JSON list of C-alpha atoms in Angstrom, two decimals:
[
{"chain": "A", "resi": 244, "resn": "MET", "atom": "CA", "xyz": [-0.28, -0.01, -0.03]},
{"chain": "A", "resi": 245, "resn": "ALA", "atom": "CA", "xyz": [1.53, 3.24, -0.90]},
{"chain": "A", "resi": 246, "resn": "SER", "atom": "CA", "xyz": [-0.59, 5.59, 1.07]},
{"chain": "A", "resi": 247, "resn": "VAL", "atom": "CA", "xyz": [-3.72, 6.46, 2.20]},
{"chain": "A", "resi": 248, "resn": "LYS", "atom": "CA", "xyz": [-3.89, 9.50, -0.30]},
{"chain": "A", "resi": 249, "resn": "ASP", "atom": "CA", "xyz": [-3.21, 7.23, -3.27]},
{"chain": "A", "resi": 250, "resn": "LEU", "atom": "CA", "xyz": [-6.19, 4.33, -2.07]},
{"chain": "A", "resi": 251, "resn": "LYS", "atom": "CA", "xyz": [-8.35, 7.88, -1.90]},
{"chain": "A", "resi": 252, "resn": "LYS", "atom": "CA", "xyz": [-7.30, 8.31, -5.68]},
{"chain": "A", "resi": 253, "resn": "ASP", "atom": "CA", "xyz": [-7.82, 4.90, -6.85]},
{"chain": "A", "resi": 254, "resn": "ILE", "atom": "CA", "xyz": [-12.14, 4.95, -5.28]},
{"chain": "A", "resi": 255, "resn": "ASN", "atom": "CA", "xyz": [-12.27, 7.96, -6.79]},
{"chain": "A", "resi": 256, "resn": "TYR", "atom": "CA", "xyz": [-10.91, 7.27, -10.17]},
{"chain": "A", "resi": 257, "resn": "VAL", "atom": "CA", "xyz": [-12.77, 3.71, -10.38]},
{"chain": "A", "resi": 258, "resn": "LEU", "atom": "CA", "xyz": [-15.82, 4.81, -9.27]},
{"chain": "A", "resi": 259, "resn": "GLY", "atom": "CA", "xyz": [-16.14, 7.86, -11.41]},
{"chain": "A", "resi": 260, "resn": "ASP", "atom": "CA", "xyz": [-15.00, 5.68, -14.60]},
{"chain": "A", "resi": 261, "resn": "ILE", "atom": "CA", "xyz": [-17.76, 3.27, -14.12]},
{"chain": "A", "resi": 262, "resn": "ILE", "atom": "CA", "xyz": [-20.27, 6.50, -14.09]},
{"chain": "A", "resi": 263, "resn": "GLU", "atom": "CA", "xyz": [-18.57, 7.81, -17.05]},
{"chain": "A", "resi": 264, "resn": "ALA", "atom": "CA", "xyz": [-19.55, 4.11, -18.77]},
{"chain": "A", "resi": 265, "resn": "VAL", "atom": "CA", "xyz": [-22.83, 4.60, -17.94]},
{"chain": "A", "resi": 266, "resn": "TYR", "atom": "CA", "xyz": [-23.54, 7.90, -19.54]},
{"chain": "A", "resi": 267, "resn": "ILE", "atom": "CA", "xyz": [-21.45, 6.53, -22.35]},
{"chain": "A", "resi": 268, "resn": "VAL", "atom": "CA", "xyz": [-23.53, 3.37, -23.18]},
{"chain": "A", "resi": 269, "resn": "GLU", "atom": "CA", "xyz": [-26.85, 5.56, -22.34]},
{"chain": "A", "resi": 270, "resn": "ALA", "atom": "CA", "xyz": [-25.92, 7.89, -24.89]},
{"chain": "A", "resi": 271, "resn": "ALA", "atom": "CA", "xyz": [-24.70, 5.21, -27.49]},
{"chain": "A", "resi": 272, "resn": "ASN", "atom": "CA", "xyz": [-28.27, 3.35, -27.12]},
{"chain": "A", "resi": 273, "resn": "ASN", "atom": "CA", "xyz": [-30.02, 6.72, -27.34]},
{"chain": "A", "resi": 274, "resn": "LYS", "atom": "CA", "xyz": [-31.19, 5.63, -23.89]},
{"chain": "A", "resi": 275, "resn": "THR", "atom": "CA", "xyz": [-30.43, 8.79, -21.57]},
{"chain": "A", "resi": 276, "resn": "ASP", "atom": "CA", "xyz": [-31.60, 8.73, -17.41]},
{"chain": "A", "resi": 277, "resn": "SER", "atom": "CA", "xyz": [-32.23, 4.59, -17.61]},
{"chain": "A", "resi": 278, "resn": "ALA", "atom": "CA", "xyz": [-33.66, 3.60, -14.27]},
{"chain": "A", "resi": 279, "resn": "GLU", "atom": "CA", "xyz": [-31.04, 0.94, -14.97]},
{"chain": "A", "resi": 280, "resn": "GLY", "atom": "CA", "xyz": [-28.48, 3.29, -15.51]},
{"chain": "A", "resi": 281, "resn": "ALA", "atom": "CA", "xyz": [-29.52, 5.50, -12.53]},
{"chain": "A", "resi": 282, "resn": "LYS", "atom": "CA", "xyz": [-29.17, 2.14, -9.92]},
{"chain": "A", "resi": 283, "resn": "ILE", "atom": "CA", "xyz": [-25.76, 1.80, -11.46]},
{"chain": "A", "resi": 284, "resn": "ILE", "atom": "CA", "xyz": [-24.80, 5.22, -10.65]},
{"chain": "A", "resi": 285, "resn": "ASP", "atom": "CA", "xyz": [-26.61, 5.21, -7.26]},
{"chain": "A", "resi": 286, "resn": "GLY", "atom": "CA", "xyz": [-24.58, 1.73, -6.64]},
{"chain": "A", "resi": 287, "resn": "ALA", "atom": "CA", "xyz": [-21.19, 3.63, -7.29]},
{"chain": "A", "resi": 288, "resn": "ILE", "atom": "CA", "xyz": [-21.67, 6.89, -5.25]},
{"chain": "A", "resi": 289, "resn": "ALA", "atom": "CA", "xyz": [-22.98, 4.95, -2.51]},
{"chain": "A", "resi": 290, "resn": "THR", "atom": "CA", "xyz": [-19.51, 2.62, -2.86]},
{"chain": "A", "resi": 291, "resn": "PHE", "atom": "CA", "xyz": [-17.58, 5.85, -2.91]},
{"chain": "A", "resi": 292, "resn": "ASP", "atom": "CA", "xyz": [-19.18, 7.46, 0.43]},
{"chain": "A", "resi": 293, "resn": "ASP", "atom": "CA", "xyz": [-19.26, 3.67, 1.81]},
{"chain": "A", "resi": 294, "resn": "LEU", "atom": "CA", "xyz": [-15.05, 3.47, 1.69]},
{"chain": "A", "resi": 295, "resn": "ILE", "atom": "CA", "xyz": [-14.58, 6.98, 1.92]},
{"chain": "A", "resi": 296, "resn": "ALA", "atom": "CA", "xyz": [-15.82, 6.43, 5.32]},
{"chain": "A", "resi": 297, "resn": "LYS", "atom": "CA", "xyz": [-13.63, 3.48, 6.03]},
{"chain": "A", "resi": 298, "resn": "VAL", "atom": "CA", "xyz": [-10.67, 5.04, 4.70]},
{"chain": "A", "resi": 299, "resn": "ASN", "atom": "CA", "xyz": [-10.93, 8.09, 7.18]},
{"chain": "A", "resi": 300, "resn": "LYS", "atom": "CA", "xyz": [-11.90, 5.22, 10.30]},
{"chain": "A", "resi": 301, "resn": "ARG", "atom": "CA", "xyz": [-9.23, 6.19, 13.12]},
{"chain": "A", "resi": 302, "resn": "GLY", "atom": "CA", "xyz": [-8.67, 4.05, 15.81]},
{"chain": "A", "resi": 303, "resn": "VAL", "atom": "CA", "xyz": [-8.19, 0.75, 14.28]},
{"chain": "A", "resi": 304, "resn": "GLU", "atom": "CA", "xyz": [-6.04, -1.93, 15.51]},
{"chain": "A", "resi": 305, "resn": "ASN", "atom": "CA", "xyz": [-3.77, -2.56, 12.54]},
{"chain": "A", "resi": 306, "resn": "ARG", "atom": "CA", "xyz": [-4.14, 0.09, 10.04]},
{"chain": "A", "resi": 307, "resn": "LYS", "atom": "CA", "xyz": [-2.64, -1.44, 7.20]},
{"chain": "A", "resi": 308, "resn": "ALA", "atom": "CA", "xyz": [-4.81, -4.74, 7.25]},
{"chain": "A", "resi": 309, "resn": "HIS", "atom": "CA", "xyz": [-7.77, -2.57, 7.86]},
{"chain": "A", "resi": 310, "resn": "LEU", "atom": "CA", "xyz": [-6.79, -0.57, 4.80]},
{"chain": "A", "resi": 311, "resn": "ASN", "atom": "CA", "xyz": [-6.10, -3.29, 2.46]},
{"chain": "A", "resi": 312, "resn": "THR", "atom": "CA", "xyz": [-9.23, -4.98, 3.20]},
{"chain": "A", "resi": 313, "resn": "VAL", "atom": "CA", "xyz": [-10.63, -1.49, 1.76]},
{"chain": "A", "resi": 314, "resn": "LYS", "atom": "CA", "xyz": [-8.58, -1.69, -1.52]},
{"chain": "A", "resi": 315, "resn": "GLN", "atom": "CA", "xyz": [-9.86, -5.41, -1.63]},
{"chain": "A", "resi": 316, "resn": "GLU", "atom": "CA", "xyz": [-14.02, -4.11, -0.83]},
{"chain": "A", "resi": 317, "resn": "LEU", "atom": "CA", "xyz": [-13.15, -1.79, -3.85]},
{"chain": "A", "resi": 318, "resn": "GLU", "atom": "CA", "xyz": [-11.95, -4.51, -6.49]},
{"chain": "A", "resi": 319, "resn": "ALA", "atom": "CA", "xyz": [-15.10, -6.62, -5.55]},
{"chain": "A", "resi": 320, "resn": "LYS", "atom": "CA", "xyz": [-17.90, -3.85, -5.71]},
{"chain": "A", "resi": 321, "resn": "ALA", "atom": "CA", "xyz": [-16.16, -2.28, -8.70]},
{"chain": "A", "resi": 322, "resn": "LYS", "atom": "CA", "xyz": [-16.24, -5.44, -10.61]},
{"chain": "A", "resi": 323, "resn": "GLY", "atom": "CA", "xyz": [-19.77, -6.06, -9.75]},
{"chain": "A", "resi": 324, "resn": "LEU", "atom": "CA", "xyz": [-21.12, -2.66, -10.54]},
{"chain": "A", "resi": 325, "resn": "VAL", "atom": "CA", "xyz": [-19.04, -3.40, -14.08]},
{"chain": "A", "resi": 326, "resn": "GLU", "atom": "CA", "xyz": [-21.05, -6.52, -14.45]},
{"chain": "A", "resi": 327, "resn": "GLU", "atom": "CA", "xyz": [-24.45, -4.58, -14.16]},
{"chain": "A", "resi": 328, "resn": "LEU", "atom": "CA", "xyz": [-23.08, -2.44, -16.77]},
{"chain": "A", "resi": 329, "resn": "ASN", "atom": "CA", "xyz": [-22.40, -4.99, -18.94]},
{"chain": "A", "resi": 330, "resn": "LYS", "atom": "CA", "xyz": [-25.74, -6.03, -18.78]},
{"chain": "A", "resi": 331, "resn": "LEU", "atom": "CA", "xyz": [-26.33, -2.47, -19.50]},
{"chain": "A", "resi": 332, "resn": "SER", "atom": "CA", "xyz": [-25.59, -2.93, -22.89]}
]
């Protein structure tokens, strides 16, 4: 783990890219503001809020292990959102 700053950037970039991909897929399919796309975007925003709160959590016993857990959770949730995105297109 390089730093907390890098983890926060990773969370922001990964989930931001997923949201951007939803808009691109909707524009390509001429479906603006679809319910499925909104659900994916809401999921990405909720995931962002949850993960940033976990990164900022103080007083954890083993900070390095905690941050590695957050990183693994980011990967798992991002994978799930991408799978939903693939169904959208």
